Amino acid sequence: MTETQVGIQQVNNRPDFPALERDLLAWWERDGIVEAYLRRNEDSPERYSFLDGPITANNPMGVHHAWGRTYKDLFQRYQTMLGKRQRYQNGFDCQGLWVEVEVEKELGFSSKRDIETFGIAEFVERCKQRVLASAERITNQSIRLGYWMAWDDSYFTMSDENNYTIWHFLKTVHERGWLYKGHDVMPWCPRCGTGISEHEIVTEGYQERSHLSVFAAFPLLDEPDASLLVWTTTPWTLPANVAAAVHPELTYVRAGQGGQTYYVAKDAARSALRGDYTVAAEVTGADLIGRTYRGPFDELEAQQGVTHRVIGWADVGATEGTGVVHIAPGAGKEDFALSKANDLAVIAPIDEFGVYVDGFGFLSGRYVHEVAVPIAEDLKEKGFLYRAEQHRHRYPVCWRCNTDLVFRLVDEWFIAMDALRQPMMDVTRQTTWRPSFGLDRELDWLAHMDDWMISKKRYWGLALPIYDCTACGNVDVIGSETELEERAVAGWDAFAGHTPHRPWIDEVKIACSACGETVSRITDVGNPWLDAGIVPFSTLRYRHDREYWEDWFPADMISESFPGQFRNWFYSMIAQSTALVDRPAFLNVFSYALMRDEKGEEMHKSKGNAIWFDDAAEEIGVDVMRWLFSRANPDANLNFGPHITDEVRRQFILPLWNSYAFFATYAALDRFDPTDPRNTVPLADRPVLDRWIVSQLHRLIAEVRAALDDYAPERASRAIERFTIDELSNWYIRRNRRRFWKSENDADKAAAYQTLYESLTTLAALLAPFTPFLAEAMYQNLVRSVDPSAPGSIHLTDFPVADEARIDTSLSADMDAVLEIVGAGHAARQEAAIKVRQPLPKLLVHSRDPSMLDSVLRLKDQVLDELNVKGIEPLGDPGRFVSYTIRPNLRVLGPRLGKRLNAVREGLAALDPGEVAARVEAGESVLVETPDGQESLEPDDILVDL
């Protein structure tokens, strides 16, 4: 590739694939191959619109990133080879908590207070620099993967255009009455000091955790020595308790134990109460509703004036805990909803850092995750503690910093989804989903999702363009940078020239459109899924060039991992596209599952089983990875590791290379020139194996195209494997080696060269989207070396087109039958331990499909030569005459291997040991001389002397 090559050259039988890939990368760059590829279809009337899901520009790539990016490159290369123009725009996800947390680690920060002391402006600049550095690293890694994109045209979600397009969306939502400020209890990260949306928790926010759980007694005021027994895994919420909930229809028992009486659900009593107890009475939950009790922390200032009472709740379970649920509306989402329905007091115990506020006595000023034991000790001292124990359960955590979440009463901004719900579902149905269950999963999510919390109390992110007037309660939403400048009454000069980020955007004040008061922007930043969800508009110039946008919208395809994105990126795009244009933003979704290590376990840095892309690329080579990814079932989790990739190399990559090396070796020795007319033999004049492999080749082309058109790369790659290994290498090349070895350069040898050349060069073109390096190496040696006028790279050629005239359906069917019979025949020899070099007199063939037998007879020469038998004889009803196995000096012909029929599609091959087989088949009993004497042979169990 580095200098002009004349003629096909021999290749190393033991290639260093990573070194080969590095050489090709350098050559592609030096000779402008990538640039030529990106521009080759720019005038095409056909377009293919691919929309890249932005990769988070925060850390280098792991092998799991390479899986998804392989799919993206594969489909884009295929569409390029079909002649369609594309945008080739990569995306980087830039804003959000994931970047902030990493910068905080770099700076040694432990909370938001450290950021504000350091300075928001400097912190935001550090976030930008981290994004740019990570983006450069990921770009280089993607290039190493063979991923061809217009890297200099990558979009960044932190860009002004992306942010201002979200402003346009939010203004549209506000004008339709769907934007509101909600006062609610939300999941909250006390370390990051921000709310976590439902989407983030459900997707990847639960882990196995052990927490101190408490069984506490709440004394009833109207019944001395009787208490409600409650259970909680979050003792920190007990100081905010205002009620206890029971199921109105459940049965509760009045259980006596140690001089005390406890009310507990009947079905939970045995697990909740320790030791012996007596049941004095049974009551329903309805009998308990309305009764009052003494709260566990009535002495606190925050609890003054609260009347604790029992309420009904249909969601109380019969067996978990005690059947009596402690309710703290200021520290639980369902609890807060119950407070509205039951007119309960709401006590909010902690601030944004998870620290108890004033009014909570010995707890005030203490961190929420450090008080479980002190609370249990306090309850014990006051006589409220029944018992405390460690409890392991799935618990929500911050998906970026891994801190246990709490639930906190806050003011956040939401988009109301009820008006959007059905339109979003209608839009979703207009998209084709892979896997097909993705549609039902997405629709189910849309049917049950809560309102979308879009605000975060952080720093590095979309500056929400919301101006909330405290004087009159009016809310203004700014829809563009132009509108902001027009409405600014202060701070514009301080902001001008900066990106629309904190702290610079916070300087701008506007006049309230209702009362005229000067209003500041709320300091919240946006949910980062707004950033990625707007890209069908921001990257396609929606605000400034509608003609361009209409040309590329909607995208023909998007591709990301399904488990992580159907509640996030897919959802966000559906929501924003529905709100703005009531159309789908994408027509096809190709998604895939999750990557695991070789043992099927999740990969984590902390576990030491994470595999970074750079290590894998230099150890095993990119094409090996790409082929593994391409042939995997995308609907299932993929295991990855050295043993698995080594198997891929041995089972496909090396056999393919060996076939290529075999041809290159003899073509170089014979100076075979495929462009020389003397080496051209009409297909009709070539031997049957030549005509068959060409037929199979064109059937393969059609199959691969159909699979890729259907977004099924695993079907395409497995078809290529079948052709390459079973048909080309193990049958065609193996059966034709002598034609290449012989010294005379006759028409037969020319036909063999021509046939194998066509097979290998076409195979290289089919492989180009899958294994771009291997395909290029084959193309340069086989095509460019003999035809300098050919396109400079295989990636500048067109994808192969099946020629129906070269497909011989009848011949393909005949050879399919031959291959099945030959496989059964080899199995019979192996069972009998008779090597192929030992000739046998006859092959008996039976099939319930007469056409299969006819096929074998038409190509019997192939069968006779392959199995080294002297004749083929059709066998009628084989009865128990099924196959051979081995005993000492004896071959057994009997019923034990009858299941072999299934393996050969009702076809059967058996090696004939002599006349005795036919006689026994006819029902005769015969005597056969054996080394140990005479044996009586019946039709059920025939022993034949070898």
PDB file of C-alpha atoms in Angstrom, residues 106-244:
ATOM      1  CA  GLU A 106      -9.513  16.077  39.461  1.00  0.00           C
ATOM      2  CA  LEU A 107      -9.774  19.112  41.724  1.00  0.00           C
ATOM      3  CA  GLY A 108     -10.293  17.106  44.900  1.00  0.00           C
ATOM      4  CA  PHE A 109     -13.749  18.562  45.551  1.00  0.00           C
ATOM      5  CA  SER A 110     -16.308  16.815  47.736  1.00  0.00           C
ATOM      6  CA  SER A 111     -19.395  19.017  47.351  1.00  0.00           C
ATOM      7  CA  LYS A 112     -21.005  21.912  45.507  1.00  0.00           C
ATOM      8  CA  ARG A 113     -19.643  24.292  48.135  1.00  0.00           C
ATOM      9  CA  ASP A 114     -16.148  23.580  46.834  1.00  0.00           C
ATOM     10  CA  ILE A 115     -17.221  24.521  43.302  1.00  0.00           C
ATOM     11  CA  GLU A 116     -18.666  27.857  44.398  1.00  0.00           C
ATOM     12  CA  THR A 117     -15.571  28.640  46.447  1.00  0.00           C
ATOM     13  CA  PHE A 118     -13.369  27.752  43.462  1.00  0.00           C
ATOM     14  CA  GLY A 119     -15.501  29.842  41.122  1.00  0.00           C
ATOM     15  CA  ILE A 120     -18.256  28.742  38.766  1.00  0.00           C
ATOM     16  CA  ALA A 121     -16.632  30.375  35.740  1.00  0.00           C
ATOM     17  CA  GLU A 122     -13.333  28.572  36.188  1.00  0.00           C
ATOM     18  CA  PHE A 123     -15.117  25.302  36.974  1.00  0.00           C
ATOM     19  CA  VAL A 124     -17.220  25.519  33.805  1.00  0.00           C
ATOM     20  CA  GLU A 125     -14.094  26.218  31.759  1.00  0.00           C
ATOM     21  CA  ARG A 126     -12.463  23.126  33.255  1.00  0.00           C
ATOM     22  CA  CYS A 127     -15.532  21.106  32.203  1.00  0.00           C
ATOM     23  CA  LYS A 128     -15.249  22.439  28.654  1.00  0.00           C
ATOM     24  CA  GLN A 129     -11.576  21.549  28.477  1.00  0.00           C
ATOM     25  CA  ARG A 130     -12.229  18.039  29.751  1.00  0.00           C
ATOM     26  CA  VAL A 131     -14.871  17.560  27.069  1.00  0.00           C
ATOM     27  CA  LEU A 132     -12.576  18.757  24.307  1.00  0.00           C
ATOM     28  CA  ALA A 133      -9.678  16.587  25.486  1.00  0.00           C
ATOM     29  CA  SER A 134     -11.921  13.518  25.761  1.00  0.00           C
ATOM     30  CA  ALA A 135     -13.456  14.206  22.358  1.00  0.00           C
ATOM     31  CA  GLU A 136     -10.005  14.301  20.773  1.00  0.00           C
ATOM     32  CA  ARG A 137      -9.082  11.008  22.436  1.00  0.00           C
ATOM     33  CA  ILE A 138     -12.331   9.324  21.358  1.00  0.00           C
ATOM     34  CA  THR A 139     -11.877  10.638  17.821  1.00  0.00           C
ATOM     35  CA  ASN A 140      -8.450   9.031  17.566  1.00  0.00           C
ATOM     36  CA  GLN A 141      -9.764   5.782  19.010  1.00  0.00           C
ATOM     37  CA  SER A 142     -12.676   5.776  16.568  1.00  0.00           C
ATOM     38  CA  ILE A 143     -10.280   6.283  13.678  1.00  0.00           C
ATOM     39  CA  ARG A 144      -8.301   3.315  14.974  1.00  0.00           C
ATOM     40  CA  LEU A 145     -11.553   1.338  14.873  1.00  0.00           C
ATOM     41  CA  GLY A 146     -11.807   2.145  11.182  1.00  0.00           C
ATOM     42  CA  TYR A 147     -14.799   4.411  11.788  1.00  0.00           C
ATOM     43  CA  TRP A 148     -14.917   6.919   8.934  1.00  0.00           C
ATOM     44  CA  MET A 149     -16.683  10.157   9.768  1.00  0.00           C
ATOM     45  CA  ALA A 150     -16.256  13.842   9.026  1.00  0.00           C
ATOM     46  CA  TRP A 151     -14.513  14.287  12.343  1.00  0.00           C
ATOM     47  CA  ASP A 152     -13.899  18.009  11.908  1.00  0.00           C
ATOM     48  CA  ASP A 153     -17.668  18.442  11.511  1.00  0.00           C
ATOM     49  CA  SER A 154     -18.586  16.652  14.740  1.00  0.00           C
ATOM     50  CA  TYR A 155     -21.346  18.281  16.726  1.00  0.00           C
ATOM     51  CA  PHE A 156     -21.027  19.081  20.418  1.00  0.00           C
ATOM     52  CA  THR A 157     -24.112  19.313  22.596  1.00  0.00           C
ATOM     53  CA  MET A 158     -22.473  22.184  24.479  1.00  0.00           C
ATOM     54  CA  SER A 159     -22.556  24.297  21.307  1.00  0.00           C
ATOM     55  CA  ASP A 160     -24.500  27.536  21.203  1.00  0.00           C
ATOM     56  CA  GLU A 161     -26.751  26.204  18.452  1.00  0.00           C
ATOM     57  CA  ASN A 162     -27.675  23.101  20.421  1.00  0.00           C
ATOM     58  CA  ASN A 163     -28.460  25.137  23.523  1.00  0.00           C
ATOM     59  CA  TYR A 164     -30.476  27.782  21.709  1.00  0.00           C
ATOM     60  CA  THR A 165     -32.479  25.171  19.812  1.00  0.00           C
ATOM     61  CA  ILE A 166     -33.484  23.679  23.174  1.00  0.00           C
ATOM     62  CA  TRP A 167     -34.562  27.159  24.194  1.00  0.00           C
ATOM     63  CA  HIS A 168     -36.837  27.191  21.151  1.00  0.00           C
ATOM     64  CA  PHE A 169     -38.297  23.842  22.219  1.00  0.00           C
ATOM     65  CA  LEU A 170     -38.860  24.994  25.805  1.00  0.00           C
ATOM     66  CA  LYS A 171     -40.569  28.180  24.667  1.00  0.00           C
ATOM     67  CA  THR A 172     -42.860  26.085  22.456  1.00  0.00           C
ATOM     68  CA  VAL A 173     -43.674  23.823  25.403  1.00  0.00           C
ATOM     69  CA  HIS A 174     -44.321  26.860  27.623  1.00  0.00           C
ATOM     70  CA  GLU A 175     -46.632  28.457  25.071  1.00  0.00           C
ATOM     71  CA  ARG A 176     -48.683  25.245  25.010  1.00  0.00           C
ATOM     72  CA  GLY A 177     -49.039  25.269  28.770  1.00  0.00           C
ATOM     73  CA  TRP A 178     -46.943  22.177  29.429  1.00  0.00           C
ATOM     74  CA  LEU A 179     -44.071  23.759  31.422  1.00  0.00           C
ATOM     75  CA  TYR A 180     -44.588  24.161  35.143  1.00  0.00           C
ATOM     76  CA  LYS A 181     -42.753  24.490  38.459  1.00  0.00           C
ATOM     77  CA  GLY A 182     -43.575  21.581  40.716  1.00  0.00           C
ATOM     78  CA  HIS A 183     -43.323  21.377  44.501  1.00  0.00           C
ATOM     79  CA  ASP A 184     -42.703  17.688  45.043  1.00  0.00           C
ATOM     80  CA  VAL A 185     -40.518  15.068  46.646  1.00  0.00           C
ATOM     81  CA  MET A 186     -37.870  13.893  44.208  1.00  0.00           C
ATOM     82  CA  PRO A 187     -34.877  11.542  44.238  1.00  0.00           C
ATOM     83  CA  TRP A 188     -31.922  13.636  45.352  1.00  0.00           C
ATOM     84  CA  CYS A 189     -28.174  13.111  45.453  1.00  0.00           C
ATOM     85  CA  PRO A 190     -26.841  14.759  48.610  1.00  0.00           C
ATOM     86  CA  ARG A 191     -23.270  14.617  47.345  1.00  0.00           C
ATOM     87  CA  CYS A 192     -24.023  16.290  44.000  1.00  0.00           C
ATOM     88  CA  GLY A 193     -26.735  18.502  45.476  1.00  0.00           C
ATOM     89  CA  THR A 194     -29.237  17.930  42.685  1.00  0.00           C
ATOM     90  CA  GLY A 195     -32.361  16.028  41.795  1.00  0.00           C
ATOM     91  CA  ILE A 196     -32.168  12.849  39.717  1.00  0.00           C
ATOM     92  CA  SER A 197     -34.902  12.305  37.163  1.00  0.00           C
ATOM     93  CA  GLU A 198     -37.060   9.212  37.040  1.00  0.00           C
ATOM     94  CA  HIS A 199     -35.454   8.271  33.703  1.00  0.00           C
ATOM     95  CA  GLU A 200     -31.967   8.242  35.215  1.00  0.00           C
ATOM     96  CA  ILE A 201     -32.975   6.106  38.185  1.00  0.00           C
ATOM     97  CA  VAL A 202     -34.962   3.535  36.264  1.00  0.00           C
ATOM     98  CA  THR A 203     -32.272   3.130  33.619  1.00  0.00           C
ATOM     99  CA  GLU A 204     -29.162   2.610  35.664  1.00  0.00           C
ATOM    100  CA  GLY A 205     -29.755   3.851  39.193  1.00  0.00           C
ATOM    101  CA  TYR A 206     -30.252   0.766  41.374  1.00  0.00           C
ATOM    102  CA  GLN A 207     -27.606  -1.264  43.184  1.00  0.00           C
ATOM    103  CA  GLU A 208     -27.536  -3.916  45.866  1.00  0.00           C
ATOM    104  CA  ARG A 209     -27.022  -2.143  49.199  1.00  0.00           C
ATOM    105  CA  SER A 210     -27.086  -3.094  52.886  1.00  0.00           C
ATOM    106  CA  HIS A 211     -28.787  -0.629  55.235  1.00  0.00           C
ATOM    107  CA  LEU A 212     -29.795  -0.660  58.868  1.00  0.00           C
ATOM    108  CA  SER A 213     -33.520  -1.364  59.003  1.00  0.00           C
ATOM    109  CA  VAL A 214     -35.610  -0.523  62.045  1.00  0.00           C
ATOM    110  CA  PHE A 215     -38.726  -2.088  63.527  1.00  0.00           C
ATOM    111  CA  ALA A 216     -40.252   0.676  65.648  1.00  0.00           C
ATOM    112  CA  ALA A 217     -43.240   0.760  68.002  1.00  0.00           C
ATOM    113  CA  PHE A 218     -45.585   3.765  67.731  1.00  0.00           C
ATOM    114  CA  PRO A 219     -47.700   3.834  70.965  1.00  0.00           C
ATOM    115  CA  LEU A 220     -51.439   4.297  70.390  1.00  0.00           C
ATOM    116  CA  LEU A 221     -52.907   7.150  72.379  1.00  0.00           C
ATOM    117  CA  ASP A 222     -56.239   5.454  73.007  1.00  0.00           C
ATOM    118  CA  GLU A 223     -54.928   2.039  74.100  1.00  0.00           C
ATOM    119  CA  PRO A 224     -52.313   1.785  76.881  1.00  0.00           C
ATOM    120  CA  ASP A 225     -49.373  -0.560  76.235  1.00  0.00           C
ATOM    121  CA  ALA A 226     -50.494  -1.064  72.603  1.00  0.00           C
ATOM    122  CA  SER A 227     -48.423   0.103  69.639  1.00  0.00           C
ATOM    123  CA  LEU A 228     -48.386   0.037  65.895  1.00  0.00           C
ATOM    124  CA  LEU A 229     -45.326  -1.907  64.718  1.00  0.00           C
ATOM    125  CA  VAL A 230     -43.714  -0.273  61.691  1.00  0.00           C
ATOM    126  CA  TRP A 231     -40.664  -1.182  59.617  1.00  0.00           C
ATOM    127  CA  THR A 232     -38.401   1.078  57.597  1.00  0.00           C
ATOM    128  CA  THR A 233     -35.117   0.693  55.720  1.00  0.00           C
ATOM    129  CA  THR A 234     -34.552   4.466  55.894  1.00  0.00           C
ATOM    130  CA  PRO A 235     -34.373   5.350  59.623  1.00  0.00           C
ATOM    131  CA  TRP A 236     -33.330   8.894  58.695  1.00  0.00           C
ATOM    132  CA  THR A 237     -36.941   9.597  57.657  1.00  0.00           C
ATOM    133  CA  LEU A 238     -38.442   8.736  61.070  1.00  0.00           C
ATOM    134  CA  PRO A 239     -37.914  12.262  62.476  1.00  0.00           C
ATOM    135  CA  ALA A 240     -40.235  13.470  59.678  1.00  0.00           C
ATOM    136  CA  ASN A 241     -42.972  10.911  60.409  1.00  0.00           C
ATOM    137  CA  VAL A 242     -46.549  12.269  60.507  1.00  0.00           C
ATOM    138  CA  ALA A 243     -48.703   9.180  59.812  1.00  0.00           C
ATOM    139  CA  ALA A 244     -48.861   5.412  59.568  1.00  0.00           C
TER     140      ALA A 244
END
